[in-house]
Short mmCIF file of C-alpha atoms and ligand atoms in Angstrom, two decimals:
data_model
loop_
_atom_site.label_atom_id
_atom_site.label_comp_id
_atom_site.label_asym_id
_atom_site.label_seq_id
_atom_site.Cartn_x
_atom_site.Cartn_y
_atom_site.Cartn_z
CA MET A 177 0.36 0.03 -0.38
CA LYS A 178 2.79 2.44 0.97
CA THR A 179 4.69 1.94 -2.55
CA THR A 180 1.17 2.36 -4.50
CA GLY A 181 0.68 5.58 -2.83
CA PHE A 182 4.19 6.86 -3.54
CA ARG A 183 4.13 6.24 -6.71
CA SER A 184 0.27 8.09 -7.58
CA ILE A 185 2.27 11.36 -5.95
CA VAL A 186 5.00 11.23 -8.31
CA LEU A 187 2.14 10.37 -11.11
CA TYR A 188 0.17 13.79 -10.02
CA ILE A 189 3.73 15.34 -9.75
CA LEU A 190 5.05 14.84 -13.01
CA LEU A 191 1.16 14.78 -14.46
CA PHE A 192 0.80 18.61 -12.82
CA ALA A 193 4.64 19.07 -14.39
CA PHE A 194 3.37 18.63 -17.00
CA LEU A 195 0.70 20.89 -17.42
CA GLY A 196 2.29 23.81 -15.98
CA GLY A 197 4.76 23.52 -18.69
CA LEU A 198 1.61 23.33 -21.32
CA GLY A 199 -0.02 25.89 -19.92
CA TYR A 200 3.35 27.72 -20.15
CA PHE A 201 3.85 27.03 -23.98
CA LEU A 202 0.49 27.78 -24.36
CA VAL A 203 0.06 31.25 -22.31
CA ASN A 204 3.18 32.69 -24.29
CA LEU A 205 2.10 31.15 -28.25
CA VAL A 206 -1.56 33.42 -27.98
CA LEU A 207 1.06 35.63 -26.11
CA ASN A 208 4.01 36.39 -28.27
CA GLY A 209 3.41 34.13 -30.94
CA ASP A 210 3.62 36.81 -33.68
CA LYS A 211 6.89 38.22 -32.48
CA TRP A 212 8.57 34.55 -32.69
CA ALA A 213 7.39 34.35 -36.03
CA MET A 214 8.06 37.25 -37.25
CA GLN A 215 11.76 37.46 -35.91
CA PRO A 216 13.82 39.27 -38.47
CA TYR A 217 16.42 36.38 -39.22
CA ASN A 218 12.97 34.73 -39.67
CA GLY A 219 15.01 35.85 -43.35
CA HIS A 220 12.21 34.29 -45.85
CA ILE A 221 9.27 36.03 -44.21
CA TYR A 222 10.68 39.37 -46.03
CA ALA A 223 13.40 38.18 -48.84
CA GLY A 224 12.09 37.59 -52.41
CA ASN A 225 10.64 34.21 -52.98
CA SER A 226 8.71 34.45 -49.57
CA THR A 227 6.21 31.90 -48.73
CA VAL A 228 4.81 34.13 -46.28
CA THR A 229 2.98 37.81 -48.72
CA LEU A 230 3.05 41.30 -47.06
CA GLY A 231 0.35 43.31 -47.18
CA GLU A 232 0.55 46.44 -49.55
CA ILE A 233 1.48 49.73 -47.38
CA ARG A 234 -0.13 53.00 -48.80
CA ASP A 235 0.16 56.93 -48.19
CA ARG A 236 -2.90 58.87 -47.55
CA ASN A 237 -3.85 59.68 -50.59
CA ASP A 238 -4.17 55.54 -51.55
CA ASN A 239 -0.10 55.86 -53.77
CA LEU A 240 1.05 52.80 -53.33
CA LEU A 241 4.24 53.05 -51.04
CA ALA A 242 5.03 49.14 -50.68
CA SER A 243 4.11 46.06 -52.26
CA THR A 244 4.62 42.19 -52.50
CA VAL A 245 4.94 41.23 -56.54
CA ASP A 246 6.04 37.21 -56.74
CA GLY A 247 7.39 37.12 -53.82
CA ALA A 248 9.20 39.89 -53.24
CA ARG A 249 8.72 43.10 -50.69
CA VAL A 250 8.86 46.30 -53.90
CA TYR A 251 8.38 50.07 -52.86
CA SER A 252 7.22 52.97 -54.27
CA ASP A 253 7.95 53.45 -58.41
CA ASP A 254 9.45 57.03 -57.52
CA GLU A 255 12.82 56.72 -56.39
CA THR A 256 12.98 60.07 -53.95
CA VAL A 257 9.60 58.98 -52.59
CA ARG A 258 11.70 55.58 -51.31
CA ARG A 259 13.98 57.48 -50.22
CA ALA A 260 11.93 60.06 -48.68
CA LEU A 261 9.31 57.14 -46.95
CA MET A 262 11.80 54.91 -46.04
CA HIS A 263 12.21 55.80 -42.34
CA THR A 264 8.50 55.67 -42.51
CA VAL A 265 7.62 52.60 -44.53
CA GLY A 266 10.82 50.19 -43.04
CA ASP A 267 13.64 48.49 -45.56
CA THR A 268 13.70 44.94 -46.95
CA ALA A 269 15.94 43.75 -44.57
CA GLY A 270 14.82 44.90 -41.18
CA TYR A 271 17.00 47.31 -40.16
CA ILE A 272 14.61 49.77 -39.09
CA SER A 273 13.38 49.08 -36.12
CA THR A 274 10.36 51.79 -35.36
CA SER A 275 9.14 51.42 -39.26
CA VAL A 276 5.94 50.73 -40.03
CA GLN A 277 7.34 47.43 -42.06
CA TYR A 278 8.93 46.44 -38.51
CA THR A 279 6.76 46.88 -36.14
CA MET A 280 3.35 46.19 -37.98
CA ARG A 281 4.98 43.29 -39.63
CA SER A 282 2.62 40.40 -38.00
CA LYS A 283 -0.77 42.07 -39.14
CA LEU A 284 1.18 42.98 -42.64
CA ALA A 285 2.20 39.03 -42.95
CA GLY A 286 -1.42 38.74 -41.78
CA TYR A 287 -0.44 36.71 -38.90
CA ASN A 288 -3.26 34.57 -37.24
CA LEU A 289 -2.89 31.96 -33.97
CA ILE A 290 -4.84 29.60 -35.40
CA PHE A 291 -3.69 29.42 -38.42
CA GLY A 292 0.04 30.97 -38.00
CA LEU A 293 1.19 32.42 -41.10
CA ASN A 294 1.19 31.46 -44.52
CA ASP A 295 -2.08 30.63 -44.00
CA THR A 296 -2.85 29.61 -47.62
CA ILE A 297 -6.95 29.37 -47.21
CA PHE A 298 -8.01 32.22 -45.58
CA ASN A 299 -5.89 35.24 -45.55
CA LYS A 300 -3.44 34.70 -48.86
CA LEU A 301 -2.67 38.51 -49.50
CA GLY A 302 -1.49 39.28 -45.50
CA ASN A 303 -3.46 42.65 -44.68
CA ASN A 304 -2.58 46.11 -45.99
CA ILE A 305 -1.74 49.11 -43.95
CA ASP A 306 -2.52 52.79 -44.42
CA LEU A 307 -0.51 55.60 -43.36
CA THR A 308 -1.62 58.86 -42.40
CA VAL A 309 1.03 60.44 -44.16
CA ASP A 310 1.22 62.85 -47.80
CA GLN A 311 4.04 61.22 -50.17
CA ASN A 312 4.14 64.71 -51.49
CA ALA A 313 4.84 66.09 -48.15
CA CYS A 314 7.76 64.16 -47.58
CA VAL A 315 9.76 64.47 -50.53
CA ALA A 316 8.70 67.94 -50.50
CA ALA A 317 10.45 68.30 -47.35
CA TYR A 318 13.11 65.96 -47.78
CA ASN A 319 14.50 67.78 -51.25
CA ALA A 320 14.43 71.25 -49.32
CA MET A 321 16.79 70.08 -47.19
CA GLY A 322 19.46 69.48 -50.58
CA GLU A 323 22.61 68.02 -49.23
CA ASN A 324 21.85 67.93 -46.04
CA ASN A 325 21.16 65.48 -42.92
CA GLY A 326 17.83 66.43 -40.48
CA ALA A 327 14.06 66.04 -39.70
CA ALA A 328 11.25 66.83 -40.65
CA ILE A 329 7.71 66.14 -38.85
CA ALA A 330 4.36 67.40 -38.84
CA TYR A 331 1.18 66.35 -37.61
CA ASN A 332 -2.44 67.44 -37.66
CA TYR A 333 -2.62 68.75 -34.23
CA LYS A 334 -6.63 67.87 -33.63
CA THR A 335 -6.47 64.59 -35.07
CA GLY A 336 -3.35 63.25 -34.31
CA GLU A 337 -2.52 62.42 -38.47
CA ILE A 338 1.35 62.50 -38.60
CA LEU A 339 1.33 64.40 -42.29
CA CYS A 340 5.15 64.52 -43.03
CA LYS A 341 8.34 62.04 -41.39
CA VAL A 342 11.28 62.45 -43.04
CA SER A 343 14.76 61.67 -41.66
CA LYS A 344 17.96 62.09 -43.51
CA PRO A 345 20.76 60.07 -43.93
CA THR A 346 18.51 57.42 -45.95
CA PHE A 347 18.74 55.30 -49.08
CA ASP A 348 16.95 53.47 -51.63
CA PRO A 349 15.37 50.49 -50.41
CA SER A 350 14.50 49.48 -53.29
CA ASN A 351 18.83 49.45 -54.12
CA PRO A 352 20.36 49.04 -50.99
CA PRO A 353 24.46 50.95 -51.33
CA GLU A 354 27.10 48.15 -51.24
CA ASP A 355 29.32 49.95 -49.14
CA LEU A 356 26.42 50.63 -46.79
CA ALA A 357 28.10 48.49 -44.12
CA GLU A 358 31.45 50.57 -44.72
CA ASN A 359 30.65 54.43 -45.62
CA GLU A 360 29.78 55.17 -41.50
CA GLU A 361 30.76 58.81 -43.05
CA ALA A 362 27.85 59.10 -45.45
CA TYR A 363 25.90 56.21 -43.52
CA GLU A 364 25.99 57.12 -40.23
CA GLY A 365 22.97 56.50 -37.78
CA VAL A 366 21.55 55.15 -41.68
CA TYR A 367 18.97 53.47 -39.89
CA LEU A 368 17.96 55.50 -36.89
CA ASP A 369 14.23 57.42 -37.93
CA ASN A 370 15.81 61.42 -36.93
CA THR A 371 12.10 62.33 -36.26
CA LEU A 372 11.24 59.84 -33.28
CA SER A 373 14.76 58.27 -32.28
CA GLY A 374 17.09 61.55 -32.16
CA SER A 375 17.87 63.67 -29.84
CA PHE A 376 19.55 67.03 -31.06
CA THR A 377 21.29 70.49 -28.88
CA PRO A 378 18.07 72.89 -29.40
CA GLY A 379 19.76 76.78 -29.55
CA SER A 380 17.34 79.29 -29.80
CA ILE A 381 13.57 77.05 -30.37
CA PHE A 382 14.55 76.05 -25.99
CA LYS A 383 13.41 79.71 -25.43
CA VAL A 384 9.85 78.50 -25.62
CA VAL A 385 10.05 76.93 -22.34
CA THR A 386 12.60 79.50 -20.35
CA ALA A 387 9.47 82.16 -21.93
CA ALA A 388 7.41 79.91 -20.30
CA ALA A 389 8.71 79.21 -16.57
CA ALA A 390 8.96 83.31 -16.43
CA MET A 391 4.98 83.38 -17.60
CA GLU A 392 4.44 80.52 -14.67
CA ARG A 393 6.93 82.85 -12.30
CA TRP A 394 5.31 86.56 -12.81
CA PRO A 395 1.67 85.84 -14.46
CA ASP A 396 1.28 89.80 -14.35
CA SER A 397 4.13 91.31 -14.62
CA TRP A 398 6.19 88.65 -17.31
CA GLN A 399 5.33 91.46 -20.38
CA SER A 400 7.40 94.62 -18.62
CA ILE A 401 10.75 92.53 -17.83
CA THR A 402 13.14 94.59 -19.71
CA TYR A 403 16.92 94.31 -19.67
CA ASP A 404 19.80 95.22 -21.91
CA CYS A 405 21.85 93.86 -24.25
CA ALA A 406 25.04 95.05 -25.58
CA GLY A 407 25.33 91.60 -28.04
CA THR A 408 27.90 90.71 -25.06
CA ALA A 409 27.54 90.21 -21.41
CA GLU A 410 29.46 88.65 -18.56
CA ILE A 411 27.26 86.45 -16.66
CA GLY A 412 28.62 84.50 -13.79
CA GLY A 413 32.21 85.43 -15.20
CA ASP A 414 32.06 84.55 -18.16
CA SER A 415 30.70 86.13 -21.48
CA ILE A 416 26.88 85.15 -23.21
CA THR A 417 26.60 86.50 -26.36
CA CYS A 418 24.79 86.73 -28.89
CA LEU A 419 24.74 85.41 -33.16
CA HIS A 420 27.11 87.70 -34.40
CA GLY A 421 27.13 90.01 -31.85
CA ASP A 422 24.54 91.77 -32.66
CA ALA A 423 23.98 94.80 -29.94
CA HIS A 424 19.69 94.27 -29.55
CA GLY A 425 19.49 97.68 -27.44
CA THR A 426 16.97 97.08 -24.74
CA GLN A 427 14.54 93.99 -24.98
CA ASP A 428 11.60 92.78 -23.47
CA MET A 429 9.60 89.23 -24.17
CA TYR A 430 8.41 89.75 -27.25
CA SER A 431 11.49 91.71 -29.25
CA ALA A 432 13.66 89.38 -27.20
CA MET A 433 11.70 86.27 -28.76
CA GLY A 434 11.59 87.96 -32.40
CA ASN A 435 15.94 89.23 -31.98
CA SER A 436 16.55 85.51 -30.26
CA CYS A 437 18.60 87.51 -27.83
CA ASN A 438 20.61 85.33 -25.36
CA ILE A 439 21.29 87.87 -23.64
CA PHE A 440 17.93 88.68 -21.40
CA PHE A 441 17.07 84.88 -21.83
CA ALA A 442 20.24 83.73 -19.70
CA HIS A 443 19.26 87.15 -17.65
CA LEU A 444 15.65 85.93 -17.35
CA ALA A 445 16.61 82.48 -16.74
CA ASN A 446 19.55 83.53 -13.54
CA ASP A 447 16.09 85.71 -12.64
CA LEU A 448 13.62 82.42 -12.61
CA GLY A 449 17.23 79.69 -10.66
CA LYS A 450 18.01 77.25 -11.92
CA GLU A 451 15.55 74.40 -10.28
CA ALA A 452 12.37 76.70 -11.67
CA LEU A 453 14.23 76.36 -15.26
CA GLU A 454 14.28 72.56 -15.28
CA GLU A 455 10.51 71.47 -12.90
CA LYS A 456 8.90 73.80 -16.47
CA ALA A 457 11.78 72.08 -18.76
CA GLU A 458 10.44 68.69 -17.28
CA GLU A 459 6.68 69.74 -16.82
CA MET A 460 6.72 70.73 -21.14
CA GLY A 461 7.68 66.47 -21.91
CA PHE A 462 11.99 67.24 -20.93
CA ASN A 463 12.73 64.08 -19.34
CA LYS A 464 9.53 62.02 -20.44
CA GLU A 465 8.79 59.02 -21.70
CA PHE A 466 6.69 59.87 -25.08
CA HIS A 467 5.68 56.91 -27.47
CA LEU A 468 4.50 56.45 -31.35
CA GLY A 469 2.16 53.35 -30.08
CA SER A 470 4.54 50.70 -29.33
CA VAL A 471 7.84 52.69 -30.96
CA PRO A 472 9.14 54.41 -27.62
CA ILE A 473 10.78 58.27 -28.66
CA SER A 474 14.36 59.55 -27.73
CA GLU A 475 14.58 61.90 -24.74
CA SER A 476 14.89 65.20 -24.56
CA THR A 477 16.73 65.60 -21.58
CA ILE A 478 18.18 68.86 -19.55
CA ASP A 479 19.86 68.32 -16.61
CA LEU A 480 20.85 71.84 -14.51
CA SER A 481 22.24 70.03 -11.02
CA ASN A 482 26.05 71.05 -12.21
CA ALA A 483 25.98 74.05 -13.70
CA ASN A 484 26.78 77.46 -12.55
CA THR A 485 25.36 80.85 -13.12
CA ASN A 486 27.37 81.10 -16.38
CA GLU A 487 26.15 77.90 -17.63
CA LEU A 488 22.69 78.07 -16.66
CA GLY A 489 22.49 81.27 -18.82
CA TRP A 490 23.89 78.94 -21.65
CA ALA A 491 21.23 76.35 -20.87
CA SER A 492 18.14 78.91 -21.33
CA VAL A 493 18.78 79.65 -25.14
CA GLY A 494 19.57 75.74 -25.71
CA GLN A 495 23.38 75.32 -25.89
CA TYR A 496 25.35 73.38 -22.35
CA THR A 497 23.93 69.98 -22.35
CA VAL A 498 19.88 70.46 -23.62
CA LEU A 499 18.85 67.88 -26.00
CA ALA A 500 15.53 67.26 -27.77
CA ASN A 501 14.30 65.34 -30.12
CA PRO A 502 12.06 66.42 -33.05
CA TYR A 503 8.74 64.55 -32.73
CA HIS A 504 8.50 65.52 -28.55
CA MET A 505 9.34 69.45 -30.28
CA MET A 506 6.56 68.36 -32.67
CA VAL A 507 3.61 66.89 -30.39
CA LEU A 508 4.95 70.78 -27.91
CA MET A 509 4.10 72.72 -30.70
CA GLY A 510 0.29 70.58 -30.91
CA ALA A 511 0.03 71.24 -27.57
CA ILE A 512 0.49 75.21 -27.50
CA ALA A 513 -1.77 75.47 -30.18
CA GLY A 514 -4.55 73.47 -29.06
CA GLY A 515 -4.77 74.86 -25.60
CA GLY A 516 -1.87 73.62 -23.18
CA SER A 517 -2.84 69.70 -24.31
CA TYR A 518 -1.71 67.55 -27.57
CA VAL A 519 -3.75 65.02 -28.57
CA GLN A 520 -1.36 61.84 -29.68
CA PRO A 521 0.28 61.30 -33.16
CA LYS A 522 -0.54 58.53 -35.19
CA LEU A 523 0.44 56.57 -38.33
CA THR A 524 -1.67 54.58 -39.26
CA THR A 525 -5.67 55.14 -39.94
CA GLY A 526 -6.31 52.07 -37.80
CA SER A 527 -6.55 51.42 -34.33
CA ASP A 528 -3.06 48.93 -34.08
CA LEU A 529 0.60 49.62 -32.93
CA LEU A 530 1.73 53.11 -34.82
CA GLY A 531 -2.05 54.12 -34.08
CA ASP A 532 -3.44 55.95 -30.94
CA LEU A 533 -2.14 53.95 -28.29
CA THR A 534 -2.99 55.34 -24.54
CA GLN A 535 0.25 55.05 -22.97
CA GLY A 536 -1.22 56.83 -19.80
CA ASP A 537 1.27 59.86 -20.41
CA SER A 538 -0.40 63.47 -19.49
CA ARG A 539 -1.14 64.90 -22.32
CA GLN A 540 -1.08 69.03 -20.88
CA LEU A 541 2.34 69.75 -21.13
CA VAL A 542 1.58 74.03 -20.57
CA THR A 543 -1.84 75.64 -19.17
CA SER A 544 -4.03 76.81 -21.26
CA THR A 545 -3.22 80.81 -20.33
CA GLU A 546 0.25 80.09 -21.20
CA ALA A 547 -0.86 78.22 -24.19
CA SER A 548 -2.53 81.27 -25.57
CA GLN A 549 0.57 83.94 -24.26
CA LEU A 550 3.39 81.53 -25.84
CA LYS A 551 1.12 81.30 -28.88
CA SER A 552 1.00 85.28 -28.79
CA LEU A 553 4.91 85.61 -28.44
CA LEU A 554 5.43 82.57 -31.93
CA ARG A 555 3.04 84.14 -33.78
CA SER A 556 4.72 87.32 -33.44
CA ASP A 557 8.23 86.14 -34.52
CA VAL A 558 6.29 84.48 -37.44
CA GLU A 559 4.80 88.38 -37.86
CA ASN A 560 7.29 90.88 -37.29
CA TYR A 561 10.42 89.28 -37.71
CA TYR A 562 10.47 86.31 -40.29
CA GLY A 563 7.79 87.49 -42.26
CA ASP A 564 4.14 85.74 -43.66
CA TRP A 565 6.00 85.93 -47.02
CA LEU A 566 7.65 82.65 -46.06
CA PHE A 567 4.96 80.42 -45.99
CA PRO A 568 1.40 80.12 -48.43
CA GLU A 569 -1.19 82.85 -47.36
CA GLY A 570 -3.68 82.09 -44.68
CA MET A 571 -1.26 79.29 -43.27
CA ASN A 572 -1.03 82.31 -39.74
CA VAL A 573 2.40 79.94 -38.76
CA CYS A 574 3.70 80.80 -35.56
CA ALA A 575 6.77 79.08 -34.85
CA LYS A 576 10.84 80.13 -33.32
CA THR A 577 13.23 79.30 -35.44
CA GLY A 578 17.09 77.96 -33.07
CA THR A 579 20.97 77.28 -34.35
CA GLY A 580 22.55 74.88 -31.72
CA GLU A 581 26.06 75.19 -31.96
CA VAL A 582 27.58 71.32 -31.60
CA GLY A 583 31.10 72.14 -31.71
CA GLU A 584 33.77 70.01 -32.92
CA GLY A 585 34.18 72.58 -36.40
CA LYS A 586 30.57 72.01 -37.59
CA ALA A 587 27.89 74.24 -39.00
CA PRO A 588 24.98 74.84 -35.84
CA ASN A 589 21.71 72.76 -36.02
CA CYS A 590 19.38 75.15 -37.37
CA TRP A 591 15.69 74.50 -36.37
CA MET A 592 12.51 75.64 -36.88
CA VAL A 593 9.46 74.59 -34.61
CA GLY A 594 6.11 76.14 -34.18
CA PHE A 595 2.13 75.28 -36.12
CA CYS A 596 -0.53 77.45 -38.07
CA ASP A 597 -3.25 78.75 -35.96
CA SER A 598 -5.37 78.12 -38.71
CA ASP A 599 -8.79 75.94 -38.38
CA THR A 600 -8.12 75.29 -42.14
CA TYR A 601 -4.21 74.36 -41.47
CA PRO A 602 -4.86 72.46 -38.04
CA ILE A 603 -0.55 71.50 -38.51
CA ALA A 604 2.01 71.28 -35.89
CA PHE A 605 6.25 70.60 -36.73
CA ALA A 606 9.88 70.94 -35.78
CA VAL A 607 12.24 70.73 -38.75
CA LEU A 608 15.84 70.06 -38.39
CA VAL A 609 18.80 70.91 -40.45
CA GLU A 610 21.70 69.22 -38.77
CA GLU A 611 24.89 71.30 -40.27
CA GLY A 612 22.77 74.21 -41.63
CA THR A 613 23.24 77.77 -42.60
CA GLY A 614 20.65 79.23 -40.23
CA GLY A 615 17.71 78.71 -38.63
CA ILE A 616 15.35 80.55 -41.57
CA GLU A 617 17.94 79.69 -44.55
CA SER A 618 18.27 75.92 -43.67
CA ALA A 619 15.26 74.76 -41.05
CA GLY A 620 12.30 78.03 -42.84
CA THR A 621 12.98 76.39 -46.21
CA VAL A 622 12.24 72.67 -45.55
CA ALA A 623 9.29 73.50 -43.16
CA ALA A 624 7.95 76.62 -46.02
CA ALA A 625 8.25 73.73 -48.22
CA MET A 626 5.85 70.96 -46.10
CA LEU A 627 3.77 73.31 -45.65
CA SER A 628 3.38 74.44 -49.02
CA ALA A 629 3.13 70.71 -50.08
CA LEU A 630 -0.22 70.04 -47.74
CA ALA A 631 -1.63 73.29 -48.38
ZN1 LIG B 988 20.45 89.93 -27.84
#
């Protein structure tokens, strides 16, 4: 009797272990089956003569961006479209890990739990995906960047639809260059989408944050604050200079924003203190995670804990160690345009991985009062300093330019961030041109080309 009892126990243990393992496997199959099936090293999914057919990808105007023909992945007929949309659509080898073709590959392949991949009866062609981007706006931004690298991203701040997303350097996914791996100078960072995965010295576009911190601290008197600018000033034992050493004279917030007076903002930041500036920057999304569906966005960062008085001055104008990400700058502009909170951007018309997936991020980046005050400052920049002639008529653009000095003998990062204060064109944008010639000349030209294509 005793032996039988012992054997039963052993059998029961084995049975439970077996059922437990089976259960574990099944749960994992349900949760992760699509990921296992769609690993990039599962090369036959992506390569020619594939037994799995990926669905089509189209832009918002039904232009075909990618499809599968005779088992091979083919892209747009137009080489410029292929280059301009490479980071958004993806490459055949699956290196662009933030692209639609990579992040939504199981949907494109028509994977399902019961039939897996290559289900010839029920889902032979995979699923198609419609993007919110406009290929013509992407091409316009790409061409306007000329030889320069950079990022251009724009979205409808009311619906969240991303209308334009371009990153350079890039390559033609139909004809990947043979020296892609070796030629580091030409293709450094080519697999990174600069709009989502890059952070760059912001320069003067950061003055929007410094201005907002002053609005919060001095809600009734910020408009009457003035400082004198002689083109250069001793602050904290070292100099702060304005671009080209221009002496701007007595500046208030409006003229300092329009003239992009570094000395005004350096004094302002020191009156605010570094804690207040860093806190405001964090409220506005610095040091915070953002997501586009399942894709984490490279953070904009600020850390003033070790900054001295002079360094605080430089940080307030987007130098020192401050970094900004183009996607984040775009949603910040969308929040200012939208009364303080931003609408979650999305890249597909469905409710899929790169769609409107709620991540629990706080959507409010500034108060509604600050939003309307910042809007009037940014509108004044274009109306009184940059010129409305830059942009299509009636767009009522509000914007700030920046030139972020990057050192190493390189020309600056040139930025323009902004939005149209318009019900017809509810568009917010961020443009970065690396090693450009100036905020308006380099980034303004790209922003104007992009907005013209969207007009
Ligand atoms: Zn100045």
